[in-house]
mmCIF file of C-alpha atoms and ligand atoms in Angstrom:
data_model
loop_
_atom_site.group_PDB
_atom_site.id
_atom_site.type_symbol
_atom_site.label_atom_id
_atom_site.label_comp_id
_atom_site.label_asym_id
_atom_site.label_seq_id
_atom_site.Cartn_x
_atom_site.Cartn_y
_atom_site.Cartn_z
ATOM 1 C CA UNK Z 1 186.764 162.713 -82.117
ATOM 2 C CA UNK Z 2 186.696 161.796 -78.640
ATOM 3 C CA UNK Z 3 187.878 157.970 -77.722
ATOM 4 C CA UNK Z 4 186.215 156.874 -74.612
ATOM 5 C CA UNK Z 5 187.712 154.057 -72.939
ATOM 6 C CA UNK Z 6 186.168 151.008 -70.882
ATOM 7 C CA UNK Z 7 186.081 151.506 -66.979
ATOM 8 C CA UNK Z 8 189.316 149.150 -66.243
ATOM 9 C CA UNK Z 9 191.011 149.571 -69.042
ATOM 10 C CA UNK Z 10 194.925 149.547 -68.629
ATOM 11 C CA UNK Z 11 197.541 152.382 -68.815
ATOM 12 C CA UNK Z 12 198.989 149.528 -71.620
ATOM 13 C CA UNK Z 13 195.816 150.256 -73.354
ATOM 14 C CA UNK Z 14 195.614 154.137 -73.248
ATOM 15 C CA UNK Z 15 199.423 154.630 -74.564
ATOM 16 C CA UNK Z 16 198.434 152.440 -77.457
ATOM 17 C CA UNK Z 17 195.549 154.595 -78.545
ATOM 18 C CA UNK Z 18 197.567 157.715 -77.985
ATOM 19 C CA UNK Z 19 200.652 156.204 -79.704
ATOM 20 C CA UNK Z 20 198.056 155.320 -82.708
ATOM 21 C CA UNK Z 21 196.925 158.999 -82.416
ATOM 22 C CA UNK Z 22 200.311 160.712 -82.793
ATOM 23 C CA UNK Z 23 201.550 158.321 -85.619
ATOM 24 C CA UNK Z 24 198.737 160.034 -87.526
ATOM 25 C CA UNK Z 25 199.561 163.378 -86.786
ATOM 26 C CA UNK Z 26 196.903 164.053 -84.238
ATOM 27 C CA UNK Z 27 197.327 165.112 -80.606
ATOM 28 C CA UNK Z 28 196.088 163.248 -77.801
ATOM 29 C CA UNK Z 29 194.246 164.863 -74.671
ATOM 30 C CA UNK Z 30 194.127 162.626 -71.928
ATOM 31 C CA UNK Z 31 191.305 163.086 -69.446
ATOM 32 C CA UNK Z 32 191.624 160.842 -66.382
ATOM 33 C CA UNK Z 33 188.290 160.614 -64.676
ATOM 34 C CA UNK Z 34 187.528 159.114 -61.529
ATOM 35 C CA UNK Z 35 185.234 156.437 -63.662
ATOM 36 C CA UNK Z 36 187.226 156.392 -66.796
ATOM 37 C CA UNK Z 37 189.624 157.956 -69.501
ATOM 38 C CA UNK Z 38 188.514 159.536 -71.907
ATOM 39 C CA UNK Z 39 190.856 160.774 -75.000
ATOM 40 C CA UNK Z 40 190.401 163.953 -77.255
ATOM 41 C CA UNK Z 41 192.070 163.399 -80.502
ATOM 42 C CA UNK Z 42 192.414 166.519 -82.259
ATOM 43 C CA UNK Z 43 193.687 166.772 -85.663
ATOM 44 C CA UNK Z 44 192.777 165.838 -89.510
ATOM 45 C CA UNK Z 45 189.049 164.589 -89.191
ATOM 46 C CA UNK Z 46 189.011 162.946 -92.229
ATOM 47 C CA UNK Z 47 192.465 160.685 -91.184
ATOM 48 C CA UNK Z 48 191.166 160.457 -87.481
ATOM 49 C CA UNK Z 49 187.553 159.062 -88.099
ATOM 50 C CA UNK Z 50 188.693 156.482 -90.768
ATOM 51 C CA UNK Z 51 190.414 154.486 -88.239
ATOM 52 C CA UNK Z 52 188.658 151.934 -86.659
ATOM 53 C CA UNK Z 53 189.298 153.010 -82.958
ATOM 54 C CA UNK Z 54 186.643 150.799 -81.501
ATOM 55 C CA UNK Z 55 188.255 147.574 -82.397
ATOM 56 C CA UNK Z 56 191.517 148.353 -80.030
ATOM 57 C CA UNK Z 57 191.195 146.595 -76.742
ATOM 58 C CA UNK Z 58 189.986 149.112 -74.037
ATOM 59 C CA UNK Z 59 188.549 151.036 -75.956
ATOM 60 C CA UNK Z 60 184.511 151.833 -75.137
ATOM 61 C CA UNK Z 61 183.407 154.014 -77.977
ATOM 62 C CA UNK Z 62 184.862 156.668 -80.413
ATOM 63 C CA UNK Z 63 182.516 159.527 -80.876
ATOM 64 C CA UNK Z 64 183.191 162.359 -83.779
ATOM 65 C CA UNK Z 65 182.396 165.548 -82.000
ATOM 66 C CA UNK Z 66 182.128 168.557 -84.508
ATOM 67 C CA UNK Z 67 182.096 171.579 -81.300
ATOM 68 C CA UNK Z 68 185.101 173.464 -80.514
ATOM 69 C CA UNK Z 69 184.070 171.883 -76.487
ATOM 70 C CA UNK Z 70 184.444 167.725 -76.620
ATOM 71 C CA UNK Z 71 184.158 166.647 -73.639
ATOM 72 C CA UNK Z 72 181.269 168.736 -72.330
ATOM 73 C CA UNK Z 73 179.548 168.408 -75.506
ATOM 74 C CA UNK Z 74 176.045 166.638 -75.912
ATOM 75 C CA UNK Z 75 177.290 165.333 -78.587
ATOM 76 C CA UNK Z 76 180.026 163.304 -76.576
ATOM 77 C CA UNK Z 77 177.635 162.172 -73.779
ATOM 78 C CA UNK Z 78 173.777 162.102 -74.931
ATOM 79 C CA UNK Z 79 172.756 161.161 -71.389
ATOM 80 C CA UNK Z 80 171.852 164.010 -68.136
ATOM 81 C CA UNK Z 81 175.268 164.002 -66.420
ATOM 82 C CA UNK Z 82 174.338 164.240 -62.071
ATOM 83 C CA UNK Z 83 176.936 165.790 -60.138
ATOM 84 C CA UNK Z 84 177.402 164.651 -56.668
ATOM 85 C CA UNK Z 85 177.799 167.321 -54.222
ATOM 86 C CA UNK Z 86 178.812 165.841 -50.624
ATOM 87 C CA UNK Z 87 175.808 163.141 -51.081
ATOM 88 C CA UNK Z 88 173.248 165.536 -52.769
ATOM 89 C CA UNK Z 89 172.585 164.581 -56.547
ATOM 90 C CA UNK Z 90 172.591 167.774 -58.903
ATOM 91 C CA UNK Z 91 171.102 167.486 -62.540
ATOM 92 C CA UNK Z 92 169.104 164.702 -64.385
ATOM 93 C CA UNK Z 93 165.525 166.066 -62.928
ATOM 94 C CA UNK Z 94 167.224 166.479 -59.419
ATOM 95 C CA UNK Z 95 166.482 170.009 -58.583
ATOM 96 C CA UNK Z 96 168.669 171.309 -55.787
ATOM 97 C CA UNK Z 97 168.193 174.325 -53.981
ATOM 98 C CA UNK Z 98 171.465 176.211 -52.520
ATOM 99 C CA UNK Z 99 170.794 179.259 -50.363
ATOM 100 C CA UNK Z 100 172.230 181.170 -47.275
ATOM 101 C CA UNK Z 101 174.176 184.476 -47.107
ATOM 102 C CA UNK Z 102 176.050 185.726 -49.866
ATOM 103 C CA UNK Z 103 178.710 186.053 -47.798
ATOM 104 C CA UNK Z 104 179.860 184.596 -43.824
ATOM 105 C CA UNK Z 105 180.263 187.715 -42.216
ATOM 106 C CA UNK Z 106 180.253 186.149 -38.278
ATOM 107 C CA UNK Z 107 179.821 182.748 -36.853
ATOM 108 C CA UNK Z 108 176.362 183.387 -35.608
ATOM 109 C CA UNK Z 109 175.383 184.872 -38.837
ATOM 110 C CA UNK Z 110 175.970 182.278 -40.555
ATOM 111 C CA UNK Z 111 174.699 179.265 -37.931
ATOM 112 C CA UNK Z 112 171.202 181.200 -37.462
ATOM 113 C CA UNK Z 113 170.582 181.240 -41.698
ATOM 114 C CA UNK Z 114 172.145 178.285 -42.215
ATOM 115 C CA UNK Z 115 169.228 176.869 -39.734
ATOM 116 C CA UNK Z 116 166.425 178.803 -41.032
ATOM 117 C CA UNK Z 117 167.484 177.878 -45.071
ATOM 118 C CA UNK Z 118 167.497 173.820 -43.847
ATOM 119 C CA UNK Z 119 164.250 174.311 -42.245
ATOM 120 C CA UNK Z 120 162.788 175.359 -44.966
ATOM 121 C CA UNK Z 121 164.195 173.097 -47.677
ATOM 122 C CA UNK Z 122 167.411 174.126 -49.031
ATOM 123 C CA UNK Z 123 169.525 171.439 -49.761
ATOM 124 C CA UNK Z 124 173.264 172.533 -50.147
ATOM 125 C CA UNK Z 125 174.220 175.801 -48.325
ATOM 126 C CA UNK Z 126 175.805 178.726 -49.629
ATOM 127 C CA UNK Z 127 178.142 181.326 -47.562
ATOM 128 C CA UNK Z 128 181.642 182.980 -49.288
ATOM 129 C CA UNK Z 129 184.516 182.925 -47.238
ATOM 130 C CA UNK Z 130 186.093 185.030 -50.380
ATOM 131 C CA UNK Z 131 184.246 187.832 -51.929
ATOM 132 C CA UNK Z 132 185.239 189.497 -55.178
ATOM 133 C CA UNK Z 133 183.931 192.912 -54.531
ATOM 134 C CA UNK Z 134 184.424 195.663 -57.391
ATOM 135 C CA UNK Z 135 185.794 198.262 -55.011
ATOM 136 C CA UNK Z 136 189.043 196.954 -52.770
ATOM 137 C CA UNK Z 137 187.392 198.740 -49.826
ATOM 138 C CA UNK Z 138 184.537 196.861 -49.469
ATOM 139 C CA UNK Z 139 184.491 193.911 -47.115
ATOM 140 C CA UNK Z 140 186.313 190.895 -49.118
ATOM 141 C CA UNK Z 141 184.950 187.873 -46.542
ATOM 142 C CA UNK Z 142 186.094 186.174 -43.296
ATOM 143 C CA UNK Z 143 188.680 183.878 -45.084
ATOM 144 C CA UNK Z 144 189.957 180.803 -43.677
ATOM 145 C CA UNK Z 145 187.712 181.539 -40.753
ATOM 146 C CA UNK Z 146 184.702 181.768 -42.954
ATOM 147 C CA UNK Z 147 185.379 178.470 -44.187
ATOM 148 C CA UNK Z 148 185.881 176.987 -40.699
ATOM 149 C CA UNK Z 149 182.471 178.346 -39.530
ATOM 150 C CA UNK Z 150 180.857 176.565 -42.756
ATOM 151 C CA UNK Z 151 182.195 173.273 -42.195
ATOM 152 C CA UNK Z 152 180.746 174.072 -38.476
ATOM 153 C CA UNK Z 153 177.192 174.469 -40.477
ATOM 154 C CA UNK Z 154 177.452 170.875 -41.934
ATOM 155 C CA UNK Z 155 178.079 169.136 -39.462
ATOM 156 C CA UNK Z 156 175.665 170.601 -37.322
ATOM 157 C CA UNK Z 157 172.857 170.669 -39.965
ATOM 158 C CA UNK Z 158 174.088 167.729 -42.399
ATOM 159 C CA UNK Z 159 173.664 170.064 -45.302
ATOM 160 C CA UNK Z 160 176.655 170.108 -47.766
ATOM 161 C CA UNK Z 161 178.070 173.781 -49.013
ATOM 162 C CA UNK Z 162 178.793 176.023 -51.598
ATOM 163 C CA UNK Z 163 181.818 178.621 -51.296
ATOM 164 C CA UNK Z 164 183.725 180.807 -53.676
ATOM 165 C CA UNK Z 165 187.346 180.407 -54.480
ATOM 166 C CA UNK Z 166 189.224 183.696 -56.216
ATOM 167 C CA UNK Z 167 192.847 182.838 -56.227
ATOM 168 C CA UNK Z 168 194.639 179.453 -57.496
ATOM 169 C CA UNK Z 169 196.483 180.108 -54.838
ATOM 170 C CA UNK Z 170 193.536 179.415 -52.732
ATOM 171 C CA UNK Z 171 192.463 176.450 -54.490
ATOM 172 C CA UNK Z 172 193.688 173.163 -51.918
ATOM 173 C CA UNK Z 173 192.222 175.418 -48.725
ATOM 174 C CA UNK Z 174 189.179 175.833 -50.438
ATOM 175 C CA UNK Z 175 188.950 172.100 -51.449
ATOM 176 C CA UNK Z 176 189.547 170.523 -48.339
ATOM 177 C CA UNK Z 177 186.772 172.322 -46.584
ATOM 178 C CA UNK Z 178 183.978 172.753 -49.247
ATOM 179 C CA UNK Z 179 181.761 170.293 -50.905
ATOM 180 C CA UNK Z 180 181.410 172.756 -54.312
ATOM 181 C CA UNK Z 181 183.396 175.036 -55.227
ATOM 182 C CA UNK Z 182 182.278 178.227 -57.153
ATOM 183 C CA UNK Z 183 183.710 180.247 -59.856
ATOM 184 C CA UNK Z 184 182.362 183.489 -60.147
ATOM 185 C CA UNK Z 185 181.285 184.936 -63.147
ATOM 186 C CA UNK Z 186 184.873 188.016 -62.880
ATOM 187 C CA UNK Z 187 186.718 184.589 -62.946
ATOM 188 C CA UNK Z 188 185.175 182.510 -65.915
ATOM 189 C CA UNK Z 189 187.650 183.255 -68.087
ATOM 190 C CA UNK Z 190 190.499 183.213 -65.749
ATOM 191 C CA UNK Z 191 192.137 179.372 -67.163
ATOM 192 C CA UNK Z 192 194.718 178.861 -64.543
ATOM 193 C CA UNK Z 193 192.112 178.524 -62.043
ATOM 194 C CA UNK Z 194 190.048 176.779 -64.267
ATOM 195 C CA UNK Z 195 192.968 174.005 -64.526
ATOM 196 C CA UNK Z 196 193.489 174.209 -60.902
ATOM 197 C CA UNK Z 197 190.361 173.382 -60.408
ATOM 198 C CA UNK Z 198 190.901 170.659 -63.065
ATOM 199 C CA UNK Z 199 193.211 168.984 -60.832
ATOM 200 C CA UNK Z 200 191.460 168.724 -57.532
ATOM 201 C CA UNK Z 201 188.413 166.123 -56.105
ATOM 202 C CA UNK Z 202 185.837 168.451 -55.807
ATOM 203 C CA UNK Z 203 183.126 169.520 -58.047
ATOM 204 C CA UNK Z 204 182.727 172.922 -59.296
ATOM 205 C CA UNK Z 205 180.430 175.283 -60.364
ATOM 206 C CA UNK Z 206 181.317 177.643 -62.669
ATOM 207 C CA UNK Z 207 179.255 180.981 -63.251
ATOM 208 C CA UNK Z 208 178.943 182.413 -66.333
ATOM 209 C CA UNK Z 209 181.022 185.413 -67.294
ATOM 210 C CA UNK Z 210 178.863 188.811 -67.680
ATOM 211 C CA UNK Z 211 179.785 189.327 -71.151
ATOM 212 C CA UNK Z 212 180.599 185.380 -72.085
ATOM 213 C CA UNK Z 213 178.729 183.995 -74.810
ATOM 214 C CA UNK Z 214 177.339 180.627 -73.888
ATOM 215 C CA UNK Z 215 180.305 178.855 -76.502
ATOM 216 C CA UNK Z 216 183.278 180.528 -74.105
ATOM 217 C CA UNK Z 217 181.302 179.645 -71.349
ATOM 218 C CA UNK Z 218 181.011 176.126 -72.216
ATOM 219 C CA UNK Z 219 184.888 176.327 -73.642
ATOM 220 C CA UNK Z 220 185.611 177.712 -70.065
ATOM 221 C CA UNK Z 221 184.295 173.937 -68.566
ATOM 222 C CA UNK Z 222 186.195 172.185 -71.123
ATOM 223 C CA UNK Z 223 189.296 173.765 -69.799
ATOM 224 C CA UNK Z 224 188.568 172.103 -65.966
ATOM 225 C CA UNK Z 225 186.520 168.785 -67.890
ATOM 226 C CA UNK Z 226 190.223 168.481 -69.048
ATOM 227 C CA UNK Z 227 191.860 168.252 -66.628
ATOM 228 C CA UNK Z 228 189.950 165.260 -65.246
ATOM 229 C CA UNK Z 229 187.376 167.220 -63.266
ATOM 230 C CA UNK Z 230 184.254 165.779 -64.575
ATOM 231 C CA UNK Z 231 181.934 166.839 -62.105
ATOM 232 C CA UNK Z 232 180.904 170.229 -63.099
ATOM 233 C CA UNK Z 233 177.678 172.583 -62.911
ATOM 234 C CA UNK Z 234 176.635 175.137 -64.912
ATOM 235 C CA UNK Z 235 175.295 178.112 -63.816
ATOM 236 C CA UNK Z 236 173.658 181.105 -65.331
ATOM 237 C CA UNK Z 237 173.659 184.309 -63.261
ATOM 238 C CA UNK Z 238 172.667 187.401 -65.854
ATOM 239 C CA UNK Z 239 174.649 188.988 -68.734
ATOM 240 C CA UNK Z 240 175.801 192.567 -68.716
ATOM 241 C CA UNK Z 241 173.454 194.382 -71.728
ATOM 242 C CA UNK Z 242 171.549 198.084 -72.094
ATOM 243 C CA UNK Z 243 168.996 197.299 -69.584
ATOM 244 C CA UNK Z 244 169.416 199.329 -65.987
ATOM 245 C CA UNK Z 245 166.018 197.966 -64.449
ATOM 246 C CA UNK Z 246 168.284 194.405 -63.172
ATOM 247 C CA UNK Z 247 171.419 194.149 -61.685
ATOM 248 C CA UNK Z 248 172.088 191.762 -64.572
ATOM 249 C CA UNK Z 249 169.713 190.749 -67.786
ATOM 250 C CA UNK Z 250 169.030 187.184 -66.323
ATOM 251 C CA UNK Z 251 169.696 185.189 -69.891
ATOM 252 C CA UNK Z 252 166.807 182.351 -69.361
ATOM 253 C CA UNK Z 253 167.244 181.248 -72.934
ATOM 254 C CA UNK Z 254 170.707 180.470 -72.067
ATOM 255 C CA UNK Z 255 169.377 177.255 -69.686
ATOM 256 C CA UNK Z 256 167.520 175.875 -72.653
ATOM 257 C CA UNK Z 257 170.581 176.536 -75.151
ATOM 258 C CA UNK Z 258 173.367 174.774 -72.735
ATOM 259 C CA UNK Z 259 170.946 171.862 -72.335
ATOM 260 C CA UNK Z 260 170.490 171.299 -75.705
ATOM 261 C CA UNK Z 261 174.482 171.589 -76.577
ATOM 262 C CA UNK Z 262 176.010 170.014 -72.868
ATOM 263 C CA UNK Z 263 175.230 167.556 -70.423
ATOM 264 C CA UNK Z 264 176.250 169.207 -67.985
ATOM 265 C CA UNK Z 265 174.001 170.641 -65.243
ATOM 266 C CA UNK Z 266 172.532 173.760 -65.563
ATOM 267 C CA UNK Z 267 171.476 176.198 -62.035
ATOM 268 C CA UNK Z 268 170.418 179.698 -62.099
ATOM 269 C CA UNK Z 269 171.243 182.742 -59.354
ATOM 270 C CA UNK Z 270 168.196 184.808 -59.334
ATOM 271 C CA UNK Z 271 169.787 186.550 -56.734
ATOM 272 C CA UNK Z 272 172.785 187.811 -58.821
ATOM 273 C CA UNK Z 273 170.925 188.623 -61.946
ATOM 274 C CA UNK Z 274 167.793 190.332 -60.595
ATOM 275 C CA UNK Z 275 169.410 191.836 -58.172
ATOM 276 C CA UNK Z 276 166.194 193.005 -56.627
ATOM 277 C CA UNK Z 277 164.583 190.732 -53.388
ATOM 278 C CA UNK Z 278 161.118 191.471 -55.279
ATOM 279 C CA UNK Z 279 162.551 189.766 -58.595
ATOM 280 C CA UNK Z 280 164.399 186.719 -56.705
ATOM 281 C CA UNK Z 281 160.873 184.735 -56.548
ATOM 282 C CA UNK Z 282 159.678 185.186 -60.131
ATOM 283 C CA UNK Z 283 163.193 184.117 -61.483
ATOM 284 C CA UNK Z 284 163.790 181.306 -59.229
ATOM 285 C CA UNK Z 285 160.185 179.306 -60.302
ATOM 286 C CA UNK Z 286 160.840 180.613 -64.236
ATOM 287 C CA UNK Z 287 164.336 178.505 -63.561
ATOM 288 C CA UNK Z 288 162.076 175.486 -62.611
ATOM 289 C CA UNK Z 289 159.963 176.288 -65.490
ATOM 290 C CA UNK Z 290 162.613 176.602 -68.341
ATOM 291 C CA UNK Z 291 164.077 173.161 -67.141
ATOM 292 C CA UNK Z 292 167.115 174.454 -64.980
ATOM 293 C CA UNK Z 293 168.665 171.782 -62.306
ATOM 294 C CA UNK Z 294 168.846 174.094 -59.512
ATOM 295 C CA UNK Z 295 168.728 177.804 -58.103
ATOM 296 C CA UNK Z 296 171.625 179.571 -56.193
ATOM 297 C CA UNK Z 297 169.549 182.049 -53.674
ATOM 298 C CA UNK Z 298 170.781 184.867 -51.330
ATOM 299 C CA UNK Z 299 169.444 185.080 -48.101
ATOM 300 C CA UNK Z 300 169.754 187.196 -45.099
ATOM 301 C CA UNK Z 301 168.395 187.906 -41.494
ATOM 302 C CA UNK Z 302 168.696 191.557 -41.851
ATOM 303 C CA UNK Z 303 169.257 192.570 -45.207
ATOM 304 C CA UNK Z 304 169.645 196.242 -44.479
ATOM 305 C CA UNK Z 305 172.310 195.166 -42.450
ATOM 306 C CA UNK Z 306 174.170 192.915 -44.175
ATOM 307 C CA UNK Z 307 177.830 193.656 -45.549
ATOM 308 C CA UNK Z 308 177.492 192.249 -49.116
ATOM 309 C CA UNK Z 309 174.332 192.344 -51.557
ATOM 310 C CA UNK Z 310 171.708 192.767 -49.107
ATOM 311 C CA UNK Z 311 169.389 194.466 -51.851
ATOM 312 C CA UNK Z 312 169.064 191.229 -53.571
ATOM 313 C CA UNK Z 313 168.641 188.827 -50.541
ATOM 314 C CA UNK Z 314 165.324 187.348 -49.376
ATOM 315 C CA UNK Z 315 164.469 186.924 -46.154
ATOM 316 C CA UNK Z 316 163.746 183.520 -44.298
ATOM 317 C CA UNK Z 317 160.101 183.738 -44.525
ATOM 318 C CA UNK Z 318 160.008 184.659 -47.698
ATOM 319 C CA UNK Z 319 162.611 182.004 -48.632
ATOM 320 C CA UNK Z 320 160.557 179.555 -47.412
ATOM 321 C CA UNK Z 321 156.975 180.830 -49.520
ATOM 322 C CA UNK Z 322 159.180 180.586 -52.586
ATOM 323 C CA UNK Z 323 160.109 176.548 -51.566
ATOM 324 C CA UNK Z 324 156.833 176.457 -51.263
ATOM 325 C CA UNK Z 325 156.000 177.607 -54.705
ATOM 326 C CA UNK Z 326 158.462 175.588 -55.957
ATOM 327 C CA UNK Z 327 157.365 172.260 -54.496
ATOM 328 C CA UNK Z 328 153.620 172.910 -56.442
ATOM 329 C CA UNK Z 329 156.165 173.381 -59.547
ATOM 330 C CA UNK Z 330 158.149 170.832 -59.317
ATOM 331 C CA UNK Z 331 155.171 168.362 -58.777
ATOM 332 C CA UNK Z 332 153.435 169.864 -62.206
ATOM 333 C CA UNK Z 333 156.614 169.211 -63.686
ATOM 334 C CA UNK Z 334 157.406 165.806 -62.682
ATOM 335 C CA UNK Z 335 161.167 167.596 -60.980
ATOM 336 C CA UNK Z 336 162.166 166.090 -57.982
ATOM 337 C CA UNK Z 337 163.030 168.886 -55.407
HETATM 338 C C1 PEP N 401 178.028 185.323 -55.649
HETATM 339 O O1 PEP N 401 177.334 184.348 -55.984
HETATM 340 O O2 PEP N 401 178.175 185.669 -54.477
HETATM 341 C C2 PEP N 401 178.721 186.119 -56.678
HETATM 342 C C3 PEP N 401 179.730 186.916 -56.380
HETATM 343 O O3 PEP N 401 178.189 185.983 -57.897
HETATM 344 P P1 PEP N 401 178.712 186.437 -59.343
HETATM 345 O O4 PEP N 401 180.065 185.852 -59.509
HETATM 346 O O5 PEP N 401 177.687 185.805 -60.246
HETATM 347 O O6 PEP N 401 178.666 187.929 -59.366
HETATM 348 MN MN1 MN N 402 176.678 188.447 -53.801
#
């Protein structure tokens, strides 16, 4: 049962519903919201749904919520949740498009895509300043710098931006310069950073693991809805299985599915999961198609040249035939883009 509270209600009002809770033998999960608490009751269903929680003052509504996830269930919320990402509205038939370099790899690099990916339509920028790379010798981002050089992108392009963070430790630097803040999919299952990330203002995006199953994926947002994070996005980048032709078996069902159970968002990296440039096109506009809120794109100047991923990244011009595909979409499909 979740117990959803009204938008002022007191902290008088939340300690008696959680008092109520305990003298029952349930436990109480608190999630403080920046528009309102909600409470997870866990415990004997049978004892906790005969009580009538909607006649204690402050309280909204008192859902029974059968899924293992509460919070991020659709059962919990039956409306589209939109997450605001420095301004730009993600979900609910907004489609956004986030592209630029996988990762910053120079201040020039960076300015010169960031310019060419506005131009043509992106909405929210991408760039790491943190790279989880699976050898230790491969180039693992600019850092600090990296992040400097992206804040140095918004402001001169008004386009908010996507970055990576790897290490709780990492967490408030991250935060105060980007306007989302990515999980990757090594990290989906790594929970202290998921209740770091819990704990700070800014939404997050949170990959899905290459061998997660789309109920520890959605168990993996619980653990930062918890927190009081409630601004979250979805977003589907491939599954590990026996096929070598991708980089990663790009799980389209898996939109669909997470739509139907969560309100949550849901984006998809063509980039990651193709891993191909000439696949990047087709699985962006099937994204559109299956009903996804958004696409997370690669792109590079000089892919031969670039220091991460360069197989997978499009170039400007051809970034900017696939917007253009994907503006005829989303006007067949009534998406605004
Ligand atoms: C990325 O988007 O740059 C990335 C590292 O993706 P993933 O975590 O999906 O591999
Ligand atoms: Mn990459």
């Amino acid at each position: 049962m979740i117990i959803v509270m009204v938008a002022n209600a007191s902290s008088e009002q939340v300690k008696a519903v959680v008092d109520r809770l305990r003298e029952i033998g349930a436990e109480a999960h608190i999630s403080e919201g920046r528009l309102r608490t909600v409470i997870g009751a866990i415990g004997d269903r049978g004892v906790i749904q005969q009580l009538p929680w909607e006649a204690m003052e402050g309280v909204a509504r008192a859902v029974p919520v059968l899924k293992e996830f509460k919070f991020v269930s659709r059962e919990f919320q039956v409306d589209d949740s939109v997450v605001d990402v420095g301004g730009t509205p993600v979900g609910a038939g907004n489609f956004a498009v986030m592209a630029g370099p996988c990762a910053v790899e120079s201040r020039e690099q960076l300015m010169a895509t960031a310019e060419s990916v506005h131009k043509a339509g992106a909405v929210i920028l991408r760039g790491d300043a943190f790279k989880p790379r699976t050898s230790p010798y491969s180039f693992q981002g600019l850092g600090e710098e990296g992040l400097q050089y992206l804040q140095e992108a918004r402001e001169t392009f008004g386009m908010p931006f996507i970055a990576e963070v790897l290490d709780p430790r990492d967490v408030e630097l991250v935060s105060e310069h980007a306007d989302l803040i990515r999980v990757g999919t090594r990290n989906m299952a790594n929970f202290t950073l998921l209740r770091e990330l819990g704990r700070q203002p800014k939404p997050v995006m949170l990959k899905r693991g290459f061998t997660a199953t789309v109920d520890e994926w959605l168990n993996a947002a619980e653990y930062i809805y918890k927190e009081g994070n409630h601004e979250i996005i979805m977003c589907e980048r491939g599954i590990r299985t026996f096929e070598p032709s991708t980089r990663n078996t790009l799980d389209i069902s898996a939109v669909a599915v997470v739509k139907e159970l969560s309100h949550l968002p849901v984006i998809v990296d063509p980039s990651h999961s193709g891993g191909h440039r000439y696949l990047v096109a087709p699985l962006a506009r099937a994204a559109m198609a299956v009903g996804a809120d958004g696409v997370l794109i690669d792109v590079h100047r000089a892919p031969e040249t670039a220091k991460v991923d360069g197989n997978q990244a499009l170039l400007p011009d051809e970034f900017s035939r696939l917007m253009d595909d994907l503006r005829r979409l989303a006007q067949a499909m009534g998406v605004t883009l």
